[in-house]
Coordinates of C-alpha atoms in Angstrom, one line a residue:
M1 CA 18.0 70.9 47.4
S2 CA 18.4 68.4 50.4
P3 CA 16.9 65.1 49.7
L4 CA 13.9 65.9 52.4
T5 CA 12.7 69.0 49.5
L6 CA 13.5 66.9 47.0
G7 CA 11.2 63.5 48.0
F8 CA 8.7 66.6 48.9
V9 CA 8.6 68.2 45.3
A10 CA 9.1 64.8 43.7
S11 CA 6.1 63.3 44.8
L12 CA 4.0 66.0 44.0
T13 CA 4.3 66.3 40.3
A14 CA 3.6 62.3 40.1
G15 CA 0.8 63.1 42.5
L16 CA -0.2 66.2 39.6
M17 CA 0.2 63.6 36.8
T18 CA -3.4 62.0 38.8
A19 CA -5.3 65.1 37.9
I20 CA -3.9 65.5 34.7
G21 CA -4.5 61.3 33.5
A22 CA -8.2 62.4 34.9
L23 CA -8.5 65.5 31.9
P24 CA -10.3 63.5 29.2
V25 CA -13.1 62.7 31.9
L26 CA -14.4 66.1 31.4
F27 CA -14.4 66.7 27.8
T28 CA -14.8 63.0 25.6
R29 CA -16.7 59.8 25.8
N30 CA -16.4 57.7 29.0
P31 CA -13.8 55.2 27.7
N32 CA -14.8 51.3 28.0
R33 CA -13.7 49.0 31.0
G34 CA -11.5 47.6 28.9
I35 CA -9.7 50.3 28.5
R36 CA -9.7 51.1 32.1
D37 CA -8.4 47.9 33.2
L38 CA -5.5 47.7 31.2
A39 CA -4.8 51.4 32.1
L40 CA -4.7 50.0 35.8
G41 CA -2.5 47.1 34.9
F42 CA -0.3 49.1 33.2
A43 CA -0.4 51.2 36.7
A44 CA 0.6 47.4 38.2
G45 CA 3.5 46.6 36.4
V46 CA 5.2 50.0 36.8
M47 CA 4.8 49.1 40.7
L48 CA 6.1 45.9 40.3
A49 CA 9.2 46.7 38.2
A50 CA 9.5 50.0 40.5
S51 CA 9.4 47.2 43.8
F52 CA 11.8 45.5 42.8
F53 CA 14.2 47.7 40.8
S54 CA 14.2 50.8 42.2
L55 CA 13.1 49.7 46.3
I56 CA 14.1 46.4 46.6
I57 CA 17.4 45.8 44.5
P58 CA 18.3 48.7 46.5
S59 CA 18.1 48.3 49.9
L60 CA 20.1 44.9 49.2
E61 CA 22.9 46.7 48.0
A62 CA 22.9 49.5 51.0
S63 CA 22.5 46.9 53.6
G64 CA 25.9 44.6 51.5
L65 CA 27.5 47.7 52.3
R66 CA 26.7 48.7 55.7
Y67 CA 27.1 44.1 56.7
G68 CA 28.3 42.5 54.5
G69 CA 27.9 39.7 52.1
N70 CA 26.3 37.5 54.8
I71 CA 22.1 36.5 55.6
L72 CA 21.7 40.1 57.1
P73 CA 20.9 42.4 54.1
A74 CA 18.3 39.9 52.9
A75 CA 16.9 39.5 56.2
I76 CA 16.3 42.7 56.7
A77 CA 15.1 42.8 52.9
C78 CA 12.1 40.3 54.0
A79 CA 11.4 41.6 57.4
A80 CA 11.3 44.9 56.0
I81 CA 9.1 44.1 53.1
L82 CA 6.8 42.0 55.5
L83 CA 6.2 45.2 57.4
G84 CA 5.5 47.7 54.6
I85 CA 3.0 44.6 53.9
G86 CA 1.4 44.7 57.4
M87 CA 1.0 48.5 57.4
V88 CA -0.6 48.8 54.5
A89 CA -3.0 45.5 55.1
L90 CA -3.5 47.2 58.8
L91 CA -4.7 50.9 57.1
N92 CA -7.2 48.4 55.4
E93 CA -8.8 46.2 58.5
L94 CA -8.6 49.3 60.7
L95 CA -10.2 52.6 57.7
P96 CA -13.8 52.5 56.7
H97 CA -13.7 53.0 53.0
E98 CA -15.7 51.2 49.4
H99 CA -13.9 49.7 46.7
F100 CA -15.4 49.9 42.7
Q101 CA -16.4 46.4 42.8
Q102 CA -15.7 45.0 46.1
G103 CA -17.7 47.7 48.6
R104 CA -17.4 48.3 51.4
E105 CA -14.5 47.1 53.7
G106 CA -13.1 47.9 57.4
P107 CA -14.9 49.2 60.2
E108 CA -18.9 50.1 59.8
A109 CA -19.2 53.2 58.7
A110 CA -22.8 53.9 58.1
S111 CA -22.6 57.8 58.9
I112 CA -19.9 58.2 56.9
R113 CA -21.7 59.5 52.9
R114 CA -20.7 57.4 50.5
I115 CA -18.0 59.1 48.5
W116 CA -15.5 60.1 51.5
L117 CA -15.4 56.1 51.8
F118 CA -14.3 56.4 48.1
I119 CA -11.4 58.7 49.1
I120 CA -10.1 56.9 51.8
A121 CA -10.3 53.9 49.7
I122 CA -7.7 55.8 47.1
T123 CA -5.4 57.5 50.0
I124 CA -5.1 53.6 51.4
H125 CA -3.4 52.8 47.6
N126 CA -1.8 56.4 46.9
L127 CA 0.1 56.1 50.2
P128 CA 2.5 53.8 49.7
E129 CA 3.2 55.4 46.3
G130 CA 4.4 58.4 47.8
L131 CA 6.2 56.8 50.0
A132 CA 8.5 55.4 47.7
V133 CA 8.9 58.0 45.8
G134 CA 10.3 60.3 48.9
V135 CA 12.9 57.2 50.0
A136 CA 14.0 56.9 46.5
F137 CA 15.5 60.0 46.9
G138 CA 15.9 60.6 50.6
A139 CA 18.5 57.6 49.4
G140 CA 20.2 57.9 46.5
G141 CA 19.2 62.0 45.6
V142 CA 17.9 62.8 41.8
E143 CA 19.9 59.7 40.3
G144 CA 18.3 57.8 42.6
G145 CA 14.6 58.5 43.1
M146 CA 14.1 60.2 39.2
P147 CA 13.3 56.7 37.5
L148 CA 10.8 55.6 40.2
A149 CA 9.3 59.3 39.8
I150 CA 8.5 59.7 36.2
G151 CA 7.8 55.6 36.7
I152 CA 5.6 57.2 39.4
G153 CA 4.0 60.3 37.3
L154 CA 3.9 57.2 34.6
Q155 CA 1.5 55.1 36.0
N156 CA -0.7 58.2 38.4
A157 CA -1.8 60.1 34.6
P158 CA -4.0 56.5 33.6
E159 CA -4.8 55.6 37.4
G160 CA -5.9 58.3 37.1
L161 CA -8.2 58.7 34.7
A162 CA -9.7 54.8 36.0
V163 CA -11.0 56.5 39.2
A164 CA -12.6 59.4 37.4
V165 CA -14.3 57.1 34.9
S166 CA -14.8 54.5 38.4
L167 CA -16.5 57.7 39.9
L168 CA -18.6 58.3 36.9
G169 CA -19.8 54.9 36.4
V170 CA -21.9 55.4 40.6
G171 CA -23.3 58.0 39.3
Y172 CA -21.0 61.8 40.2
S173 CA -20.8 64.5 37.2
R174 CA -17.7 64.9 35.6
W175 CA -16.2 67.4 37.2
R176 CA -16.8 65.7 40.6
S177 CA -14.9 62.8 39.2
W178 CA -12.0 64.6 38.3
S179 CA -11.8 67.1 41.2
I180 CA -11.9 63.5 43.8
A181 CA -9.8 61.8 41.8
A182 CA -7.1 65.0 41.8
L183 CA -7.2 65.5 45.1
T184 CA -6.3 61.6 46.2
G185 CA -3.0 62.2 44.0
L186 CA -2.2 64.8 46.7
V187 CA -1.7 63.0 49.5
E188 CA 1.7 61.7 48.0
P189 CA 3.2 64.8 48.3
A190 CA 3.0 63.7 52.2
G191 CA 4.5 60.3 51.8
G192 CA 7.0 62.1 49.9
L193 CA 8.3 63.9 52.3
L194 CA 7.4 60.8 55.4
G195 CA 9.6 58.7 53.2
A196 CA 12.8 61.0 52.6
G197 CA 12.3 62.2 56.1
I198 CA 12.6 58.6 57.9
V199 CA 15.6 57.4 55.7
S200 CA 17.6 60.9 55.8
T201 CA 17.7 60.5 59.5
S202 CA 19.8 57.6 59.2
Q203 CA 21.7 55.5 57.1
V204 CA 21.2 52.9 59.3
L205 CA 16.9 53.4 58.6
L206 CA 17.8 53.4 54.0
P207 CA 17.7 49.7 54.1
W208 CA 15.1 49.0 56.3
G209 CA 12.9 51.9 53.7
L210 CA 13.4 51.4 50.4
A211 CA 11.4 47.7 51.3
F212 CA 9.4 48.6 53.9
A213 CA 8.3 51.3 50.8
A214 CA 8.4 48.3 48.0
G215 CA 6.1 46.0 50.4
A216 CA 3.8 48.8 50.6
M217 CA 3.4 48.9 46.7
L218 CA 2.9 45.2 46.4
Y219 CA 0.5 44.7 49.3
V220 CA -2.3 47.6 46.3
V221 CA -0.4 45.7 43.5
S222 CA -2.1 42.0 45.0
H223 CA -4.8 43.3 46.9
E224 CA -6.5 46.2 44.8
I225 CA -5.6 46.2 42.0
I226 CA -5.2 43.3 40.1
P227 CA -8.3 41.5 41.3
E228 CA -10.4 44.4 40.2
T229 CA -9.1 44.7 36.3
H230 CA -9.5 40.5 36.5
R231 CA -13.6 41.1 37.3
S232 CA -15.1 41.9 34.0
G233 CA -13.1 39.5 31.6
H234 CA -10.9 41.8 30.9
Q235 CA -7.6 39.9 31.6
K236 CA -6.0 40.3 28.6
K237 CA -6.0 44.3 28.1
A238 CA -4.7 44.2 32.1
T239 CA -1.5 41.1 31.6
L240 CA -1.1 43.2 28.5
G241 CA -0.9 46.8 30.3
L242 CA 1.1 44.8 33.2
S243 CA 3.7 43.7 30.6
I244 CA 4.1 46.8 29.3
G245 CA 4.2 49.0 32.3
L246 CA 6.8 46.8 34.1
V247 CA 9.3 46.8 30.5
L248 CA 8.8 50.6 30.8
M249 CA 9.9 51.0 34.1
L250 CA 12.7 48.4 34.5
F251 CA 14.2 50.6 31.1
L252 CA 13.3 53.7 33.1
D253 CA 15.3 52.7 36.2
V254 CA 18.7 50.9 34.1
S255 CA 18.4 53.9 31.6
L256 CA 18.5 57.0 33.6
G257 CA 19.7 55.1 37.0

């Protein structure tokens, strides 16, 4: 398969793990908030490790091969990371959305139903993950993209459960909570197709695309996930989850890469 197809299929598979992770809400009692924060912490750890080991370091290596060992590779990585952070921050400002604990953000959206505000928020969250998977496959094929796809898929499962549980907590039915959580994962193949397409177009864009995707994910971790896990007094569980997610992603990247 072409890098474009690989990026799309891999990000679609990773996105479907959101639906699989949310399945328990259909059959079991709701997990408590501590379990949810542990799961979100795990997702944050995976994303942190993936940003550095699967995206930023390969970006520096790709720039080094092209431009040599000077300050240019570091400058490209820094600029692209900031652009990725800025892109998601801009989406956060321009698109009306609502978080489970923080409430509404973005432009006034009194006419938009609350459920759509949740969906927009989760979409902003998931798009960088699909983008990262697509960039990784576009850059390094199966060998370069597989560790990241597995890591993102693994963190999507507890993330899907956390989203579904949160929707249950604000009054949605079990079936509707699962359906919304499942649908939010489907934005990832769109990001995957975009990421793979960008870096497949030109090798010059490769280091930029890798670091850009890393910056987008780092913004989500810092602005969304970590603050969310620390709001209810479960910092220890959230930190434990982050630690497990980080070392697991590191292990996958080294062993499979």
